[in-house]
Structure formats: C-alpha cells, structure tokens
Short mmCIF file of C-alpha atoms in Angstrom, two decimals:
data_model
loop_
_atom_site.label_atom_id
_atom_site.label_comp_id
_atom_site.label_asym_id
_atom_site.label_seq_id
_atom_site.Cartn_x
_atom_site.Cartn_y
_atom_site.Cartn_z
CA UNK D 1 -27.09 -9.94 0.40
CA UNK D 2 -30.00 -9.85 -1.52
CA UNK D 3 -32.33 -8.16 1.59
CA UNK D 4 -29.09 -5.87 1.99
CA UNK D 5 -29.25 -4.03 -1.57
CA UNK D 6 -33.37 -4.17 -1.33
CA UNK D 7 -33.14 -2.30 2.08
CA UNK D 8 -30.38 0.31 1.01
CA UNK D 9 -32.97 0.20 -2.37
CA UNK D 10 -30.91 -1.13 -4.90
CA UNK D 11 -32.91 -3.34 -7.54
CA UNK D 12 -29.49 -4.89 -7.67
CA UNK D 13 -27.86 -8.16 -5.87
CA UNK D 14 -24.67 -9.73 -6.59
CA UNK D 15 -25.23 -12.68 -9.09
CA UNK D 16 -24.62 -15.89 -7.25
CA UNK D 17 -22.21 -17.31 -9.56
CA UNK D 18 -19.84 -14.37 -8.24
CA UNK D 19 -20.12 -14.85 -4.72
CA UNK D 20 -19.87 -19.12 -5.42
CA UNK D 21 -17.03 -17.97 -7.81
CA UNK D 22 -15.41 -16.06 -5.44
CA UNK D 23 -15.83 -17.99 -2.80
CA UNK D 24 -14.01 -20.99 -4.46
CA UNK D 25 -11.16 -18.94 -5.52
CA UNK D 26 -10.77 -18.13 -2.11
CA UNK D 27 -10.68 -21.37 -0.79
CA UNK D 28 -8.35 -22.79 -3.30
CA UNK D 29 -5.25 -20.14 -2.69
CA UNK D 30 -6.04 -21.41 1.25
CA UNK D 31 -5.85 -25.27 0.07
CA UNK D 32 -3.03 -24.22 -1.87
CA UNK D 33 -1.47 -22.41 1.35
CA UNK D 34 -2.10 -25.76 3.59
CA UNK D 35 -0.52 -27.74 0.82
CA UNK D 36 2.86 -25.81 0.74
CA UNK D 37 2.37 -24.97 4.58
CA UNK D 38 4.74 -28.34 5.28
CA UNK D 39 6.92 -27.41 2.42
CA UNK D 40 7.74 -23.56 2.40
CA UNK D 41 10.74 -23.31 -0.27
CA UNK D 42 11.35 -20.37 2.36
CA UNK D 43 12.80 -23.24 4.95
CA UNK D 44 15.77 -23.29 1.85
CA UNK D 45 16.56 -19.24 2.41
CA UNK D 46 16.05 -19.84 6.30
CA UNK D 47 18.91 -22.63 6.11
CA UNK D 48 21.02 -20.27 3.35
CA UNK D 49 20.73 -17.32 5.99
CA UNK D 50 21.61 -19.52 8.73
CA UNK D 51 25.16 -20.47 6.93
CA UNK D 52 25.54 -16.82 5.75
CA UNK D 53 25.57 -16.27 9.33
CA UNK D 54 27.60 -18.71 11.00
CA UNK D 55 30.56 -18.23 8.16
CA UNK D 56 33.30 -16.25 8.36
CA UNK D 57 33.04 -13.55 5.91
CA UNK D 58 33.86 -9.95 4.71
CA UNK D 59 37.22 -8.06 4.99
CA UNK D 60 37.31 -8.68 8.81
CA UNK D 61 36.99 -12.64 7.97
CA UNK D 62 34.37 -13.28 11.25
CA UNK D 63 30.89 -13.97 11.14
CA UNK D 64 27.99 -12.62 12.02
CA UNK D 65 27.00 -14.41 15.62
CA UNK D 66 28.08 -11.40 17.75
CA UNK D 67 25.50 -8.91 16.30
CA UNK D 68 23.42 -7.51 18.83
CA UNK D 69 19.61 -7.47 17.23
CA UNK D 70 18.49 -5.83 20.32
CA UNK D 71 18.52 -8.64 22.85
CA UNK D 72 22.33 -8.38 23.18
CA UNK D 73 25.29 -10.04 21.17
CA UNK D 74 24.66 -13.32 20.08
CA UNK D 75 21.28 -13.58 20.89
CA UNK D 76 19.01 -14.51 17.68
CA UNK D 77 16.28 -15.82 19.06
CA UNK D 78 13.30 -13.58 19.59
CA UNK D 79 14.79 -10.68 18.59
CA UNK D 80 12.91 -10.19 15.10
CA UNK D 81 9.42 -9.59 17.22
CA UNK D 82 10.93 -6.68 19.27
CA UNK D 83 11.80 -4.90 15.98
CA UNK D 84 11.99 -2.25 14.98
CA UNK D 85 13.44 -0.57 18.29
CA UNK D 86 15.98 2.31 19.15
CA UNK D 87 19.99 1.34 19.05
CA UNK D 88 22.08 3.11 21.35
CA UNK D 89 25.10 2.33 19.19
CA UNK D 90 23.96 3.61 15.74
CA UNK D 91 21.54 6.32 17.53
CA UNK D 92 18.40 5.47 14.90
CA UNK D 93 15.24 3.06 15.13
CA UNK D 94 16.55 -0.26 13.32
CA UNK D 95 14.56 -2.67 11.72
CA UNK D 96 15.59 -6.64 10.68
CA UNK D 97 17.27 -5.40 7.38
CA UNK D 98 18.86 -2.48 8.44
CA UNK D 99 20.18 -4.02 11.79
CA UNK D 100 21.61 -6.56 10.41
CA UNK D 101 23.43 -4.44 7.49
CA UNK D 102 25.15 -2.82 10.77
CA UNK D 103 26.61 -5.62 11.85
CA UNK D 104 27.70 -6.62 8.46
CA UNK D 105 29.39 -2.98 8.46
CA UNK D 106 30.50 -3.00 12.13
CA UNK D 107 31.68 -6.88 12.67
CA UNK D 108 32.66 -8.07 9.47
CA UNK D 109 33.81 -4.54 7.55
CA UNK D 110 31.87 -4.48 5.01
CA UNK D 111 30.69 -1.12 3.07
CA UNK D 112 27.12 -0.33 3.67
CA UNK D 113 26.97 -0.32 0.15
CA UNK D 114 28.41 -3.63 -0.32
CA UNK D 115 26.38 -5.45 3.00
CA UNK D 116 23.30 -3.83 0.69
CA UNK D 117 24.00 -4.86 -3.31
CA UNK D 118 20.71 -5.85 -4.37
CA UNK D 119 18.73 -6.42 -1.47
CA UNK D 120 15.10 -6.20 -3.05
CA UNK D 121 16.89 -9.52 -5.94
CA UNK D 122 15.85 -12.83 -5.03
CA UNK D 123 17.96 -14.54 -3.41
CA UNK D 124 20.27 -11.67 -2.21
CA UNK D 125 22.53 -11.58 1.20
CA UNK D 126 19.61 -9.66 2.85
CA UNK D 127 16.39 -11.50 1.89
CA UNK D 128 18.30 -15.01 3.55
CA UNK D 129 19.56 -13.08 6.73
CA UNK D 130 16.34 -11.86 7.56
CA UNK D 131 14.38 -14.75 6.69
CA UNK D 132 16.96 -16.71 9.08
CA UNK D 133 16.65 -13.86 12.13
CA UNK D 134 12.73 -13.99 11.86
CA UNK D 135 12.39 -17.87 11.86
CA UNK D 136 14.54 -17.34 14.89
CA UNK D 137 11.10 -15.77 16.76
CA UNK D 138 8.84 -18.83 15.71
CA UNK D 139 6.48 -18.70 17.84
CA UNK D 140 7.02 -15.37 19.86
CA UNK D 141 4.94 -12.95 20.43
CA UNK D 142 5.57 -9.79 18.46
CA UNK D 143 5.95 -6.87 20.81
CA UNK D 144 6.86 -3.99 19.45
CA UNK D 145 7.05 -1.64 22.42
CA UNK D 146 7.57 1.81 20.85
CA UNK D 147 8.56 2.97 24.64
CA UNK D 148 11.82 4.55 24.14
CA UNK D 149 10.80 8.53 23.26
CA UNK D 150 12.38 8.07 19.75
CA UNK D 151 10.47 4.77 18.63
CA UNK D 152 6.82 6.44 20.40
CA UNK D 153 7.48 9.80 18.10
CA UNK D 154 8.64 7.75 15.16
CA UNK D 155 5.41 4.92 15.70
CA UNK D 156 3.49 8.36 15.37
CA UNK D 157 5.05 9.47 12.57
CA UNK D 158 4.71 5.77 10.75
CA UNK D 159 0.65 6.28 11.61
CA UNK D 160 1.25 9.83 10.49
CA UNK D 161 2.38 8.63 6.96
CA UNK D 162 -0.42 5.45 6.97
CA UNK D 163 -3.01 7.90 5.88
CA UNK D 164 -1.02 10.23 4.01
CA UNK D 165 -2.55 10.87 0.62
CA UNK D 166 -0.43 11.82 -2.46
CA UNK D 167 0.20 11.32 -5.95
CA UNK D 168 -1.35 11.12 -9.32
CA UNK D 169 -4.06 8.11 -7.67
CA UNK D 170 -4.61 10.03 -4.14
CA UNK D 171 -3.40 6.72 -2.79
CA UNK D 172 -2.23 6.82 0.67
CA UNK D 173 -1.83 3.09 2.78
CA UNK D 174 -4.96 3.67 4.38
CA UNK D 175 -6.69 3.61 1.22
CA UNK D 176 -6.53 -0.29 0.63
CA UNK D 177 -5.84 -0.70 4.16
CA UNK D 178 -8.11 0.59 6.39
CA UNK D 179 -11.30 -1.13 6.05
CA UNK D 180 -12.40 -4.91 7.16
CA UNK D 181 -13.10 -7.56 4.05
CA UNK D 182 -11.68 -5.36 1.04
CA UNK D 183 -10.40 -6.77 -1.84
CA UNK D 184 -8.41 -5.70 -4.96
CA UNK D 185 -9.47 -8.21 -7.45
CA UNK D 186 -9.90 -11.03 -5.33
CA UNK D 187 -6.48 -10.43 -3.22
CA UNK D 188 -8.01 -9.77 0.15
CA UNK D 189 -6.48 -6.87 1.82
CA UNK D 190 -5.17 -6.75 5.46
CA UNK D 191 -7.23 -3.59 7.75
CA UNK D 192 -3.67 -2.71 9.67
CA UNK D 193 -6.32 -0.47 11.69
CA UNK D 194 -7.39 -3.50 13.20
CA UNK D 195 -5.32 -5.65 15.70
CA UNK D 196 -6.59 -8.80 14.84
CA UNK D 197 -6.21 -8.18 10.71
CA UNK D 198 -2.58 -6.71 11.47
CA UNK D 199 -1.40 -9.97 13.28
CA UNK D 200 -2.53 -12.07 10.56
CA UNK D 201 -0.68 -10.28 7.85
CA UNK D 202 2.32 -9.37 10.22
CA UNK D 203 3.10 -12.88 11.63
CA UNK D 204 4.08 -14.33 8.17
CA UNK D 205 6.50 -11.74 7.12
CA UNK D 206 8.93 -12.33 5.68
CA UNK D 207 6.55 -14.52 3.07
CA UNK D 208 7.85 -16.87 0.77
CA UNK D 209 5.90 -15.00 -2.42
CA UNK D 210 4.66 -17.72 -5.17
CA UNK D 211 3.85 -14.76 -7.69
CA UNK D 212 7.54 -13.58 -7.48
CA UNK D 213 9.33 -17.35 -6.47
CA UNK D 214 11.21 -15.43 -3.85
CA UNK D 215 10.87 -14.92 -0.21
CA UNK D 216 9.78 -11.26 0.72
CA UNK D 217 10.87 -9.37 3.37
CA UNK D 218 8.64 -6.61 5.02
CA UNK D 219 10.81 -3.69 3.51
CA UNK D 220 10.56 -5.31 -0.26
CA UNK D 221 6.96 -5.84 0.63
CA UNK D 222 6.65 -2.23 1.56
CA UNK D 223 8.79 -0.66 -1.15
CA UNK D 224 6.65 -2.86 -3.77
CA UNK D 225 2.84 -1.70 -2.37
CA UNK D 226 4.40 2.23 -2.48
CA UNK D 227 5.82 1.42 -5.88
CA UNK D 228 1.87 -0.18 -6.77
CA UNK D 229 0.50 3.51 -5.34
CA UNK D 230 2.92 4.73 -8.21
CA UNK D 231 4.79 6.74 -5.62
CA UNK D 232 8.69 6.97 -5.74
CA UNK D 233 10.55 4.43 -3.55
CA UNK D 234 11.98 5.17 -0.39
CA UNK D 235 15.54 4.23 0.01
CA UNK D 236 16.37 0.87 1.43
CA UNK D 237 16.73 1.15 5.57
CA UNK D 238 14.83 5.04 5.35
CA UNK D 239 13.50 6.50 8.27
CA UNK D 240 9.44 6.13 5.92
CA UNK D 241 10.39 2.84 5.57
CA UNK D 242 11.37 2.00 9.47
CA UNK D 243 8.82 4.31 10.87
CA UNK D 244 5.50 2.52 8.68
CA UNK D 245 7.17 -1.02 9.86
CA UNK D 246 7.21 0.31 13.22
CA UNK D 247 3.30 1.14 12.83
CA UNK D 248 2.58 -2.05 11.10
CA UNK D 249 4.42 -4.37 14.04
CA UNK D 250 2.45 -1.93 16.65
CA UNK D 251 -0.52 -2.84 15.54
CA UNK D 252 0.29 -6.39 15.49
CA UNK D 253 1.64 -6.55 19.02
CA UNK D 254 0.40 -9.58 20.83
CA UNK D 255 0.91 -11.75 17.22
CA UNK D 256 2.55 -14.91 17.47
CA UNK D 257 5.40 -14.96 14.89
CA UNK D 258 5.31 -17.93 12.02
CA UNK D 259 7.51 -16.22 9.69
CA UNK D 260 8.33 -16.89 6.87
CA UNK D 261 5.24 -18.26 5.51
CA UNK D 262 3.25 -18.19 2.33
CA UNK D 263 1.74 -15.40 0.35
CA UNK D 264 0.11 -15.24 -3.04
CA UNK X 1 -13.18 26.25 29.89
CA UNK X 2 -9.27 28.22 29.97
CA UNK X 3 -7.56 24.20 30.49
CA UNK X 4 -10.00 23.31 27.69
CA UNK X 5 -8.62 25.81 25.17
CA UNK X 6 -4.96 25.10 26.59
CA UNK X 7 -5.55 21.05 25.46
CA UNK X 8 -7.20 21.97 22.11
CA UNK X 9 -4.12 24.63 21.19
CA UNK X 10 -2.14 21.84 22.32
CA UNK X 11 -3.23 19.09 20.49
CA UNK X 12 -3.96 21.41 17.32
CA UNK X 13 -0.10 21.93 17.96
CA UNK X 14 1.31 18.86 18.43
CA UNK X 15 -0.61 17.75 15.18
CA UNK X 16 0.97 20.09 13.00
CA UNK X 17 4.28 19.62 14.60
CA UNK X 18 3.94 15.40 13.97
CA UNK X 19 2.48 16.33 10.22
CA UNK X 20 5.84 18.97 9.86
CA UNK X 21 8.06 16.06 11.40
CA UNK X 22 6.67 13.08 8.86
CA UNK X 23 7.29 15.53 5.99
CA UNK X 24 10.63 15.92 6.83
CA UNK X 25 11.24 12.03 7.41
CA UNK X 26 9.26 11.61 4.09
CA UNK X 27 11.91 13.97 2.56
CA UNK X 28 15.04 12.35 3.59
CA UNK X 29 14.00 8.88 2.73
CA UNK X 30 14.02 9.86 -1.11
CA UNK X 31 17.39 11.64 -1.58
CA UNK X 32 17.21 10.58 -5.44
CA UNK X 33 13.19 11.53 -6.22
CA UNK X 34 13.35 14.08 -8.87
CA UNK X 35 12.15 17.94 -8.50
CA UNK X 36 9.36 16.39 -10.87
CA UNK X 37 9.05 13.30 -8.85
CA UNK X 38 8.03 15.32 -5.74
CA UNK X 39 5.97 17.99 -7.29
CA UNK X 40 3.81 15.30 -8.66
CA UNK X 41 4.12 12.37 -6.51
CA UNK X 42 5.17 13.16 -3.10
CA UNK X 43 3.98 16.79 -2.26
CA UNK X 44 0.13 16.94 -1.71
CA UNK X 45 -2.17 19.61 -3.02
CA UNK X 46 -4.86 21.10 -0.83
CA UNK X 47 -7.78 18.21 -1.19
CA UNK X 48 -4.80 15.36 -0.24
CA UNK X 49 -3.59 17.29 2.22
CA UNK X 50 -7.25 17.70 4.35
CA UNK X 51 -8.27 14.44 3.50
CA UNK X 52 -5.13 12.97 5.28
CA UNK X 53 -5.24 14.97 8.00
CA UNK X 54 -9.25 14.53 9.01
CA UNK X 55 -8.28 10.53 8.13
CA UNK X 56 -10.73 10.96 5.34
CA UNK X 57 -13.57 11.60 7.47
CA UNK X 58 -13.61 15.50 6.94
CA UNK X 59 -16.08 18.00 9.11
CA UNK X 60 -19.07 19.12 7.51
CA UNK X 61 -17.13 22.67 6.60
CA UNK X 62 -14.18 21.21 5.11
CA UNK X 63 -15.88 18.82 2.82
CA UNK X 64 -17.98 21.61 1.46
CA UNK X 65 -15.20 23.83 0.83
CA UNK X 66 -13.40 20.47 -1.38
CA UNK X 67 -16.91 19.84 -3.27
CA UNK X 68 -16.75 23.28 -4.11
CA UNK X 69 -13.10 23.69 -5.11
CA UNK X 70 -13.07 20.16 -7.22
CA UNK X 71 -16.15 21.39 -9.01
CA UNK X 72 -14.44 24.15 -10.75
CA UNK X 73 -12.00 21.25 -12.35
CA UNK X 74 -13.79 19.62 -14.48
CA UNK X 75 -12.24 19.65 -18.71
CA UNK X 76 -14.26 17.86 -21.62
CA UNK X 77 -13.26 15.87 -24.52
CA UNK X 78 -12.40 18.42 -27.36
CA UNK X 79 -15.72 16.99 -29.59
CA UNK X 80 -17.99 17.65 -26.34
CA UNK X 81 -19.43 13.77 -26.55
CA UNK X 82 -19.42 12.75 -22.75
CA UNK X 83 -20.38 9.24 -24.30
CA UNK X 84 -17.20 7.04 -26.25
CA UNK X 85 -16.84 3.72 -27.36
CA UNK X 86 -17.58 1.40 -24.94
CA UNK X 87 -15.26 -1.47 -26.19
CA UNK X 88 -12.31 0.97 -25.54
CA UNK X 89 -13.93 1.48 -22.31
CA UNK X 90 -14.27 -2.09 -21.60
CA UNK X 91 -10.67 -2.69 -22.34
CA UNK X 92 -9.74 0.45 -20.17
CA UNK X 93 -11.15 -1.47 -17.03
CA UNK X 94 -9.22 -4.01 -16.43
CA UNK X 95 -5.78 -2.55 -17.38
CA UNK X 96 -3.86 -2.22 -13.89
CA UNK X 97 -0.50 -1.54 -15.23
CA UNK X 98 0.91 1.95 -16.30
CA UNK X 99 2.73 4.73 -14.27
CA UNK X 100 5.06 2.89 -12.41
CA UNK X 101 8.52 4.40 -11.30
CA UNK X 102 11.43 3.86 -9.11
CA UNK X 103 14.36 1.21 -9.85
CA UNK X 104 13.00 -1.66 -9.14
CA UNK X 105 10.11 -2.37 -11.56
CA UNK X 106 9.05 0.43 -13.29
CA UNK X 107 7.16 0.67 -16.46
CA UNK X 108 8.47 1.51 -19.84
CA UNK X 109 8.54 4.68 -21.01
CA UNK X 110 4.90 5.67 -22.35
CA UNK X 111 3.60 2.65 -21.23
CA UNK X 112 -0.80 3.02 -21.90
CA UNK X 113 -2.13 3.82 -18.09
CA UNK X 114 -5.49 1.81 -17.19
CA UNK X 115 -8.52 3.09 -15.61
CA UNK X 116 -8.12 -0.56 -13.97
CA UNK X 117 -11.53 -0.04 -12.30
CA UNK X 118 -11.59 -3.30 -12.02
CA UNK X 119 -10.16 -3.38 -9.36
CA UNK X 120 -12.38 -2.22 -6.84
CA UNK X 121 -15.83 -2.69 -8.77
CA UNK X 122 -17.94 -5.26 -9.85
CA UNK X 123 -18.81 -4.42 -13.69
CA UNK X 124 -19.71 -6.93 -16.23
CA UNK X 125 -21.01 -9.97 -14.72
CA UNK X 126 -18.97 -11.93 -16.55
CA UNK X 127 -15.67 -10.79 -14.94
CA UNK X 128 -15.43 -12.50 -11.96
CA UNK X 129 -12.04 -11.05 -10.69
CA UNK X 130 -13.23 -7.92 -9.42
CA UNK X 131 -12.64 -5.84 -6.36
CA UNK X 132 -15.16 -4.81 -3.65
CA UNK X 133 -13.51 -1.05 -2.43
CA UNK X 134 -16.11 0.33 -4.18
CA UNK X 135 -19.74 -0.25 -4.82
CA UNK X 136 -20.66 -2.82 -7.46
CA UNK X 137 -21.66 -0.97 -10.72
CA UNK X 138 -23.50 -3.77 -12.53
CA UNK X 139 -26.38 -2.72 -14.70
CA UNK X 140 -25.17 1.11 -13.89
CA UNK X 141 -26.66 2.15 -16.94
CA UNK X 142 -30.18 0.58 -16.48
CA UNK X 143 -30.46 2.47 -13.65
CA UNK X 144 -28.81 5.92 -14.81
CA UNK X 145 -30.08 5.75 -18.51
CA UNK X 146 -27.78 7.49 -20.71
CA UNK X 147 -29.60 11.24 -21.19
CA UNK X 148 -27.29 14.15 -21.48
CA UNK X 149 -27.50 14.86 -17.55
CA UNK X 150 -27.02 11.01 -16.34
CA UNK X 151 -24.09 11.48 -19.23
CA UNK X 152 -22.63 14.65 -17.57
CA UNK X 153 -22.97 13.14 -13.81
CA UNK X 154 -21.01 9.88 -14.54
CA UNK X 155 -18.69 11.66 -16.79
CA UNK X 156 -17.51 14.35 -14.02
CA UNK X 157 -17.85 11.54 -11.41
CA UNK X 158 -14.79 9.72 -12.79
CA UNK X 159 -13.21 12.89 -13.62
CA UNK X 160 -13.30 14.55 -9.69
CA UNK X 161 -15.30 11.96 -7.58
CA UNK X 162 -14.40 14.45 -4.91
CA UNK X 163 -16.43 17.05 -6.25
CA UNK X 164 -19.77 14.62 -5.12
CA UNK X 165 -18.05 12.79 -2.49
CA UNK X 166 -14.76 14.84 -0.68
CA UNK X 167 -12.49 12.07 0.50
CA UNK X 168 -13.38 9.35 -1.02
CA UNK X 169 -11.15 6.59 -1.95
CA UNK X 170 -11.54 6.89 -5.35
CA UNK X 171 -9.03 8.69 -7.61
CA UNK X 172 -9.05 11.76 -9.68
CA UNK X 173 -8.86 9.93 -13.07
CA UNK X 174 -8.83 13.53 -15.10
CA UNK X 175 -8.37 16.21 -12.56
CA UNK X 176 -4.78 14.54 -11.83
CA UNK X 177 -4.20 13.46 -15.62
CA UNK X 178 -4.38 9.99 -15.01
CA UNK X 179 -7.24 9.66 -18.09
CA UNK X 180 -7.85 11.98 -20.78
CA UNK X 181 -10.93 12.94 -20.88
CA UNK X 182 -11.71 10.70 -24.40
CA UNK X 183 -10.53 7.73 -22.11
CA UNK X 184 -13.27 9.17 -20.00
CA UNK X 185 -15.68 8.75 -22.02
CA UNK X 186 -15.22 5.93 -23.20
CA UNK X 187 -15.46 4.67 -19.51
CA UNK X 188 -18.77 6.71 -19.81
CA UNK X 189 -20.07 4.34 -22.59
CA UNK X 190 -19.29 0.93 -20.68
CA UNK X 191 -21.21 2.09 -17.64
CA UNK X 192 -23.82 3.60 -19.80
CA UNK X 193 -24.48 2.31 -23.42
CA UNK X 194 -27.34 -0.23 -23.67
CA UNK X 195 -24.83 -2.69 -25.42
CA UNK X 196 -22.23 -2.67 -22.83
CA UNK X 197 -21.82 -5.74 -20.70
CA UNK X 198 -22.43 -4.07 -17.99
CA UNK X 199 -25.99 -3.64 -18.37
CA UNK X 200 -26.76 -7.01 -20.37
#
C-alpha cells in the first residue's frame, strides 16, 4: 500500500488503523454470516412458501403444483436456475416472481392484481413462493441459457440498460458494479462484469436481509438499488426488471444455487 | 476493405437499434413515472448518453468534446466565496439520504439531500466507514493549499467532475442541482481549510 501511493507519488498511505479497522469489520459480518448460515430465518419463508403452494387456494380452490416454471407442470425442482427464460404460453421472458404470478392467475383464478398485493412487504404471498421455488434448485447450477431469439435480444438489452447512465447522480448499474473490490462504505459491492463476482452474489438470491428482517427476492433487490440511484421504480414483473435479471443470471451461469441465504 | 465497412455499418446499426429497443423497454416498464419523473430521471442528456454508450471509456474525440461542453456549466455561490464552513461541509459528507422516489420508500417531501461523499472516499481519518470508488482524499488540503486557484479547481471539480475527467463515476453535484453551490463550498472548506479533519 504504502510503496503503491509512493510509486503513483502520493505522500499519502492509508492509516493502518483503517485498513485493521476495516478489515475486522469485514470479518465480523462473515462470522456473523457463518453463525446464522445453520439458522437462516429464511428456512421459515421457504417452509411458508412450500404450504402456500401445496394448499388449495384462490377462486378456482386448487393449488399451485401444476405450474409449469419452465421444466414442465409440476416440476419445482431446478427450475429457479433456468430463469428467466421465454414462455410459449404467456409469449414474454418470465422470471421466478412473475412466473409464478401466472400460475396464480391461470391455475388458481386469481387477478394479477390480487396474485401481486404487496409483493415488495415482508412477508407477502410472493417473497415465500419464490423463496420456496429457489430453495427448490439447491445446489444446481444456474444456467441461464438466453438461446431462444427473444431471451438473446432481451439478455442484450438487460446489458444494454447495465451501463445506462441517467438521473440527477449519473448513476447507471455499472457505476457501483463494474469494478473488482469496491465498496460503498464498507458494503462490498458485487463486479456483475465478472463471472466469478456474479456467482457469488447471484447464488444467494433470494437473501434473507438482516437490515430489513425480511427475505429479499432478486426483483425487490433490484427495485431497491434503482430506487438507491434515485431513479423511478420499474413496475413489478417489467420487461427492465426481467431483462437486467436476465443479465445478472447470465453472468452467473455455471453458479451453484444456495438460495436463500444471508445478506447484510 | 468493402466487407470491412459492411461489418462496421452493421454493427454501428445494430447498436443503435439495441440502444432504440432498451429505450422503449425502459419506457414501458414505468407506465406511472411522471412527465417530470422522466425529463429528470429517466431521459439522459448528451454527456449520459455518450458515456453509456462508449461504457464510460470514451475515444479521445468524444471526451474532449464533454470536457469542453461541461466547462461552460459551471454557477458560483451568489457572495463569490468558493471557500464555506467546513463544519457544514463535514456534516454534508456523510449524509446518504435525500431524493428518493417511487412507492416503496421514498423520502419526505423536502427532505435535506447529502453530498454523502462518504461514500466512496476516504476523508477524515477518523471516519472509518468510508468507501473506496474513489480515491482517498485525506490531507487533500495539505497537498492543494487553499489559494484562490486550488479554491476554484476543487470547487468546479465537485460541481462538473466531467469537465476534468469525462465519464467518470462521480456525479454532477451542481451541474444537475443535486448541491447548491453554498453546499459546495462548504464541501470546499472540509477538503481545504487547515482546521478541517481532513487535513489534521
């Protein structure tokens, strides 16, 4: 450090007590991680989502264990880490959330509107479903194939909007997001231009989120980092929305799911 | 050389064709953004535009043509002192909230906005929670001094960083009206003033 800023001739180093600082800061939110690693309160909105979708509900009165999630009907498991991917049935690229508000609609007759009340809340209909269908891919490797023409031309529109600046901070993604060992504060910042960085942050979404006591999924993740950039939120289940997840889960084919898991 | 020009129209075309197609996407995922909303927060001006497109790396032409443009934008506080209070400055640094919309979580109405540079710089050495997207500023002002020019430079620096560097990550704190420019200075005066933590 020290022979870095005297080479690039800066009279200036970090003080020690920053780095050791920082440093131990660090490795206490990964203690803390290790320590709540055997006892996610996430496992509680896995179980809730796995009821919610064995139990006969909505106007139809029939659950939820016919949906097709992409791997055909009835079939849970593995499905999360092939989303988002094109639906012949609905014509559009469908992520976890939105997929799953489809079969709400289509099996069990709910309104869109209703399979949707309060998604972003803690501890709504949405946040346990998903949580449920990605625990479902423990341990699968995320692929993301983006081979259908509609998912390659929306993965390029997702990268497209990555590094699209706007806004009264010139934030785009890419801003925070871009470069290897950034931090805001000391909250260490995924590079999603990276494979490797990507499948770290990737794998553990949805996150069980101790700063919010709520499990996460990717869309309120996304919606809340656009919100932080001060820019208007995208709808719930938008195209933005769907195509950026699609870029995000590209970059992270390969990942081994452990959803949900643990986040600051 | 003729295939050569065919691939470059081509991929100069399908670019603007992707960039018309993720404006259009970007469009119908906020049905309920305001007229206001979009003017100010979705649509791009000129510098946000290029810098997306060339991924913030912009060719040697382009970033001339932003240093030039962003160096006609520069406004002063009223009393013409570049140099504020640097307490107020101080204060300014590490406030991160502020200009937040949308349903969810926004801020109250008139809510103070935050220089929260913080953030991404190291300042005083006392303040241990600081960000690393930008370079460490620590005894800035032992370096800089605090003359009328080294005044000037820091001032328009957080006004239009893209008038020195085109691209860069950091934001247009007065060109875009995020800061006034007495907030400005008072930022000034924490980087610069002898007294400021920041150089002690």
């Amino acid at each position: 450090m020290a022979v870095a800023a005297a080479l690039s001739g800066l009279a200036l180093a970090l003080p020690s007590s920053v780095t050791g600082q920082e440093r131990s800061a660090s490795e206490e939110i990964a203690r803390y991680r290790q320590m709540l690693e055997d006892d996610n309160p996430a496992e509680l909105t896995e179980l809730k989502g796995a009821e919610l979708w064995q139990t006969a509900r909505g106007p139809r009165n029939v659950s939820l264990e016919r949906c097709d999630l992409g791997q055909g009907p009835g079939v849970v498991e593995g499905a999360y880490a092939a989303l988002p991917r094109y639906f012949a049935d609905t014509d559009r690229i469908e992520d976890a959330e939105s997929r799953i508000v489809t079969c709400m609609v289509e099996l069990q007759g709910f309104s869109r509107q209703e399979a949707q009340e309060g998604w972003y809340r803690a501890g709504s209909d949405v946040e346990a479903l998903v949580t449920f269908v990605a625990g479902q891919s423990r341990g699968r490797r995320i692929e993301a194939a983006a081979t259908h023409p509609r998912e390659a031309e929306l993965l390029a529109i997702g990268e497209e909007l990555f590094f699209r600046r706007s806004g009264p901070l010139d934030f785009a993604c890419a801003t925070c997001h871009a470069q290897d060992d950034r931090r805001i504060r000391l909250q260490e910042l995924p590079n999603f231009t990276d494979a490797a960085s990507a499948r770290v942050s990737m794998t553990v979404w949805p996150a069980y989120r101790v700063s919010q006591s709520a499990v996460w999924t990717m869309e309120r993740r996304l919606v809340d980092c656009i919100r932080q950039m001060r820019h208007p939120e995208p709808e719930f289940a938008s195209e933005a929305v769907i195509a950026l997840e699609l870029y995000l889960q590209h970059q992270a084919n390969g990942g081994v799911m452990q959803a949900p898991g643990i986040k600051r | 050389m003729t295939r050569l020009l065919a691939a470059l129209v081509f991929t100069a075309l399908s670019g603007t064709v992707l960039a018309a197609d993720a404006e259009s996407v970007l469009r119908q995922s906020h049905p309920r953004a305001t007229p206001e909303e979009w003017r100010t927060r979705l649509e791009q001006d000129r510098v946000q535009a290029l810098c997306s497109r060339y991924r913030n790396r912009p060719p040697a032409g382009v970033a001339e043509e932003i240093a030039k443009s962003e160096s006609e934008s520069f406004r002063y506080p009223e009393s013409g002192r570049l140099m504020g209070d640097w307490r107020a400055g101080e204060k300014l640094a590490g406030i991160g909230t502020g200009g937040h919309i949308g349903r969810i979580q926004p801020d109250p109405p008139g809510r103070r906005k935050g220089g929260n540079c913080y953030a991404c710089h190291v300042l005083a050495p006392t303040e241990v929670s600081a960000g690393n997207l930008g370079p460490i500023l620590t005894g800035y002002g032992n370096r800089h001094g605090h003359s009328p020019e080294a005044q000037r430079y820091t001032y328009r620096k957080i006004f239009n960083p893209q008038a020195y560097f085109p691209c860069t990550s950091m934001p247009r704190f007065g060109h875009n009206g995020w800061l006034t420019p007495e907030e400005i200075a008072d930022a000034v005066a924490f980087l610069l003033d002898p007294e400021s933590p920041v150089n002690r």
